mmCIF file of C-alpha atoms in Angstrom:
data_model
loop_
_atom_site.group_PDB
_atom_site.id
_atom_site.type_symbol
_atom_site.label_atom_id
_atom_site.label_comp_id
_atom_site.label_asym_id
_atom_site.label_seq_id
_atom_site.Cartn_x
_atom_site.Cartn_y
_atom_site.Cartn_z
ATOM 1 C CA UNK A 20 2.716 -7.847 -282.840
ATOM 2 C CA UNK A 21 -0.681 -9.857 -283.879
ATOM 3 C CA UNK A 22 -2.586 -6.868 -281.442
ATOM 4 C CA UNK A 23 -0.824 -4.049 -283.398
ATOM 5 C CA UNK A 24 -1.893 -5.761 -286.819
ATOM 6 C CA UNK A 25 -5.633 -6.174 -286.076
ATOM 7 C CA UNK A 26 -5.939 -2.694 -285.104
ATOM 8 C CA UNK A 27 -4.316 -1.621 -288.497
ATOM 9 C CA UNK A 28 -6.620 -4.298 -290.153
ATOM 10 C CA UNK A 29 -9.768 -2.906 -292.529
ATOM 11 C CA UNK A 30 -12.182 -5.157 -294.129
ATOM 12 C CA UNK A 31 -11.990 -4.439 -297.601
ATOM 13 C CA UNK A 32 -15.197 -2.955 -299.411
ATOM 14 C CA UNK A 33 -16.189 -3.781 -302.491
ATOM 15 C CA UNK A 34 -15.780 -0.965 -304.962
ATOM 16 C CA UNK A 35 -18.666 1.223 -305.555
ATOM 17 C CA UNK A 36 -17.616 1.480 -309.433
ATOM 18 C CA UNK A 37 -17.587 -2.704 -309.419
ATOM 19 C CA UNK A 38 -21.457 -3.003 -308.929
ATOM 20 C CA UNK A 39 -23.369 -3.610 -312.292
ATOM 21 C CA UNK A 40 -26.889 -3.589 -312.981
ATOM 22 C CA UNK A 41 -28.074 -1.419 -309.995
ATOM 23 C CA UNK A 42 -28.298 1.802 -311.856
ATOM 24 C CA UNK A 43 -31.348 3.196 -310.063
ATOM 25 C CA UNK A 44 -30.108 2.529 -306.669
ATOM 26 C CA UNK A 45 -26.702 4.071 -307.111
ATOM 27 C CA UNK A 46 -28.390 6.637 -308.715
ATOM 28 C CA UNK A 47 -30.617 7.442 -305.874
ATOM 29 C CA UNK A 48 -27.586 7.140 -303.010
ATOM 30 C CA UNK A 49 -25.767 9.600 -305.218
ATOM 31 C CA UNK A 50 -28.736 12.065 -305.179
ATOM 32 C CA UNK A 51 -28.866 11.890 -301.674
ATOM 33 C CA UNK A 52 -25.309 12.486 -301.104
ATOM 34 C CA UNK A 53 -25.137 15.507 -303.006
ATOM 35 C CA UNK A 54 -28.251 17.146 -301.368
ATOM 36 C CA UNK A 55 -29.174 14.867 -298.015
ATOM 37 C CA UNK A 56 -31.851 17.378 -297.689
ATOM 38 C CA UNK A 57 -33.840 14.444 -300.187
ATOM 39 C CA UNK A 58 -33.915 12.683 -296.537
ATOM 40 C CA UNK A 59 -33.058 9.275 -297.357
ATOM 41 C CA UNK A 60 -33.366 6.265 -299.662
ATOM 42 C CA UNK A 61 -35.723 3.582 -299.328
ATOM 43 C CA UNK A 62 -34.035 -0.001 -301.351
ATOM 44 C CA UNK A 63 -35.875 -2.631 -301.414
ATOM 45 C CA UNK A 64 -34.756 -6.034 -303.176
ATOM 46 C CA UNK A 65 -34.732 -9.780 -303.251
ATOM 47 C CA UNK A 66 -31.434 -10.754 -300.939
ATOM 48 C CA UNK A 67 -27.995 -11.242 -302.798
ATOM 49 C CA UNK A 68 -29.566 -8.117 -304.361
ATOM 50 C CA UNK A 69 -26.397 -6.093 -303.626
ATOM 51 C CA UNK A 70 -27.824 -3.667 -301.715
ATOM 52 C CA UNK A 71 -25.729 -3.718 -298.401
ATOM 53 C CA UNK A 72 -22.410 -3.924 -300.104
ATOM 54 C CA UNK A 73 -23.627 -0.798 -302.109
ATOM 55 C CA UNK A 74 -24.191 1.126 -299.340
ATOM 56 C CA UNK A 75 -21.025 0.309 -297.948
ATOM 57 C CA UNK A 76 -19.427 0.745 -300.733
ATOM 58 C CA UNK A 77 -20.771 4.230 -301.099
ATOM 59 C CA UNK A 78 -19.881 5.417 -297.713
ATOM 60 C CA UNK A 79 -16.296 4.031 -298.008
ATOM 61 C CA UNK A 80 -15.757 7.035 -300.669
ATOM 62 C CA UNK A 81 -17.144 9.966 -299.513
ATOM 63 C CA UNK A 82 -14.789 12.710 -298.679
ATOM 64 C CA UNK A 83 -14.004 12.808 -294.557
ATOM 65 C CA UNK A 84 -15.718 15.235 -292.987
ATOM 66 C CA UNK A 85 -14.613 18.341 -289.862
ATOM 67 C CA UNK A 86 -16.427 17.468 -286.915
ATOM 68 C CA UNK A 87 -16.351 19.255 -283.456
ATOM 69 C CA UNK A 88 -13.752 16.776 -281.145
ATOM 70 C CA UNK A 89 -15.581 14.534 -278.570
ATOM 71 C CA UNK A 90 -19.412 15.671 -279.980
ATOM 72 C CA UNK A 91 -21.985 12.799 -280.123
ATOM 73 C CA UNK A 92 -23.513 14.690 -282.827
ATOM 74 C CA UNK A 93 -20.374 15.531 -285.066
ATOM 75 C CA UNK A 94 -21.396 18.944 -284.938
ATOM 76 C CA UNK A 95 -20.002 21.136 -287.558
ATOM 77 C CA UNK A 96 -17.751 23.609 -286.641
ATOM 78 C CA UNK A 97 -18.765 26.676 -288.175
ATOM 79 C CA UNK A 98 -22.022 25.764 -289.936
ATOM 80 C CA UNK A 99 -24.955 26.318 -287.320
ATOM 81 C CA UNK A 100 -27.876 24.497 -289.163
ATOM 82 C CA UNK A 101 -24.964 21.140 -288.352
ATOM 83 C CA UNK A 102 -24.734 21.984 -284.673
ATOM 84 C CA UNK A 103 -25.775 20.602 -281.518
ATOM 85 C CA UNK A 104 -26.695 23.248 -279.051
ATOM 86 C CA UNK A 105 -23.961 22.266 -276.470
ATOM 87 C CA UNK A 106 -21.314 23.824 -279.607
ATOM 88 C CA UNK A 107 -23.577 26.941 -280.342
ATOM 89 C CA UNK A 108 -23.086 27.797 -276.444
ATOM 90 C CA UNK A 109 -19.774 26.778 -276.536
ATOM 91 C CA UNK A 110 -19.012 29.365 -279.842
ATOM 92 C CA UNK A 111 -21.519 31.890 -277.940
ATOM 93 C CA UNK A 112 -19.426 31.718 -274.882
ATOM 94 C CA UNK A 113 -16.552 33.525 -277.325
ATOM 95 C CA UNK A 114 -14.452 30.144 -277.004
ATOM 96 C CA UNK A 115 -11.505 30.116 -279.269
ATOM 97 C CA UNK A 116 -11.130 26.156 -278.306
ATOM 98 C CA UNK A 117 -13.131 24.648 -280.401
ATOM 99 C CA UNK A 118 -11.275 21.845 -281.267
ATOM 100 C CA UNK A 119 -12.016 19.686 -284.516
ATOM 101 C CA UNK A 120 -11.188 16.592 -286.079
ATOM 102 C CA UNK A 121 -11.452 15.016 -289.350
ATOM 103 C CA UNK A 122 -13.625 11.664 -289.423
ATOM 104 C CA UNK A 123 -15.338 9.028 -291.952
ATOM 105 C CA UNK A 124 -18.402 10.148 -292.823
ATOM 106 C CA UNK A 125 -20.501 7.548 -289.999
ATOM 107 C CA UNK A 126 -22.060 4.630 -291.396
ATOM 108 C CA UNK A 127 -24.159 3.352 -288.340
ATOM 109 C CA UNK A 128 -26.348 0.414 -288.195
ATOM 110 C CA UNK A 129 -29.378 0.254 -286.928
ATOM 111 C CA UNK A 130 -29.705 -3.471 -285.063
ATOM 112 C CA UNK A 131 -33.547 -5.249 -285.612
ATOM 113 C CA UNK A 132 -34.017 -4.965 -281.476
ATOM 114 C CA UNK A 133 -32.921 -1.234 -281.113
ATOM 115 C CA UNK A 134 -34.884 -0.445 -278.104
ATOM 116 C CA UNK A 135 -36.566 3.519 -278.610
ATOM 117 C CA UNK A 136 -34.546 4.889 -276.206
ATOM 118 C CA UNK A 137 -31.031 3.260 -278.350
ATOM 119 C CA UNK A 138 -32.091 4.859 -281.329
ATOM 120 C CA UNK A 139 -33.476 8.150 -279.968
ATOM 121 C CA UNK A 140 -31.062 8.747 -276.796
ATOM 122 C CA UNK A 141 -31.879 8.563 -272.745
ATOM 123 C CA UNK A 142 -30.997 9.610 -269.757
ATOM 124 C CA UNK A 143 -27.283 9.009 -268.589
ATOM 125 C CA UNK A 144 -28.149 6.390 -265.841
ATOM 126 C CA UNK A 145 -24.618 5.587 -265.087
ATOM 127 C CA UNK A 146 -23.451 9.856 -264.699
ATOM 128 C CA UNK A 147 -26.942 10.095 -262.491
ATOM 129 C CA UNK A 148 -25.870 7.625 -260.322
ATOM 130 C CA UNK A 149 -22.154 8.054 -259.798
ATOM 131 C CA UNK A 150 -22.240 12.086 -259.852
ATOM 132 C CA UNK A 151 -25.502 13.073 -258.992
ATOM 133 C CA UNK A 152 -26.384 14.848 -262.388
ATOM 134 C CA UNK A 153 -28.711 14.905 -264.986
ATOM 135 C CA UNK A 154 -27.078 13.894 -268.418
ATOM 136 C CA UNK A 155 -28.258 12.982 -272.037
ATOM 137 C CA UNK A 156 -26.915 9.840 -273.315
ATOM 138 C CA UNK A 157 -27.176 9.690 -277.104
ATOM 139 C CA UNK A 158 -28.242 6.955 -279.484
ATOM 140 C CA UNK A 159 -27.605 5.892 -282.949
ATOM 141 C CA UNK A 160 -29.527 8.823 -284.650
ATOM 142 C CA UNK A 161 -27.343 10.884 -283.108
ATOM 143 C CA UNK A 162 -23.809 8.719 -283.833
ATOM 144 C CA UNK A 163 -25.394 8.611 -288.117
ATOM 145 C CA UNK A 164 -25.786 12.588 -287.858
ATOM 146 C CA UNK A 165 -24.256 13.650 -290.699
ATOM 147 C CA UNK A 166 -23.636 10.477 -291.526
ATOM 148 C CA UNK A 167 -25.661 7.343 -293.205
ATOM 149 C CA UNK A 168 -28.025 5.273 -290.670
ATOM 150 C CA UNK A 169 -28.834 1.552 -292.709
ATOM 151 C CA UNK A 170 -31.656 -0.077 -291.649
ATOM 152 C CA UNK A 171 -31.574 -3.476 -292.908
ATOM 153 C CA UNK A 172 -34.736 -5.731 -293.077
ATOM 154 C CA UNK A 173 -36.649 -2.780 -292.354
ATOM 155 C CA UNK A 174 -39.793 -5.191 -292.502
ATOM 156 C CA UNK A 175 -39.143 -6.799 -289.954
ATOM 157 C CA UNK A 176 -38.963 -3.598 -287.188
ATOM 158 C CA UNK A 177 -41.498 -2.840 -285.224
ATOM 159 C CA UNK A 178 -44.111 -0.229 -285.696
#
């Protein structure tokens, strides 16, 4: 009974409409979700700032989004410029079974020891080893993809 609770359990966000005097930053994050094509938003503030509950409050009211059903990338279905290749072939290939789900837009964050090949992807050691066969193993950029990626204490990564 306590199991089935904690997996219906959310932690509340604060509501985006609640945060006061941070005009220019929820400014900017709504810029950027209208046209992500801006590329991101760089905040930068003393801490107790608000700046992480923004975000999250933010990216607890976007819209969910259609994503392609078991793609790292959350592929769109039909739009090509939001595809990974592996769903062009698949569409190329004339399959009808492109199944699709409907997800949170991702908030992932980015960890202060992310390792290059966590953030960027590697090679599938596990799939190499147990079936012979090279794979791609994705990392977080590709888990944020159409999504938000927060990097917190960005000062603090390495170069």
């Amino acid at each position: 009974m306590v199991q089935e609770d904690l997996k219906n359990f959310t932690t509340p966000v604060f509501p985006f409409t609640a945060i006061v005097g941070q005009e220019e930053m929820k400014l900017a994050l709504q810029l950027n979700v209208i046209d992500p094509k801006i590329g991101g938003v760089m905040i930068m503030g003393d801490r107790g700032t608000g700046k992480s509950t923004t975000i999250r409050a933010i990216a607890d009211l976007l819209p969910e989004i259609e994503v392609v059903t078991d793609d790292p990338f959350n592929s769109h279905p039909t739009n090509l410029e939001l595809m990974s290749n592996e769903v062009k072939a698949l569409i190329q290939s004339n399959s009808n079974e492109i199944k699709t789900e409907w997800i949170k837009i991702p908030m992932v964050d980015l960890p202060l020891g992310a390792t290059e090949d966590r953030v960027c992807g590697t090679i599938d050691i596990e799939k190499a080893l147990t079936e012979g066969i090279k794979a791609f193993e994705p990392g977080l950029l590709a888990k944020a993809n159409r999504g938000i990626l927060y990097v917190d204490e960005v000062n603090l990564l390495d170069d």
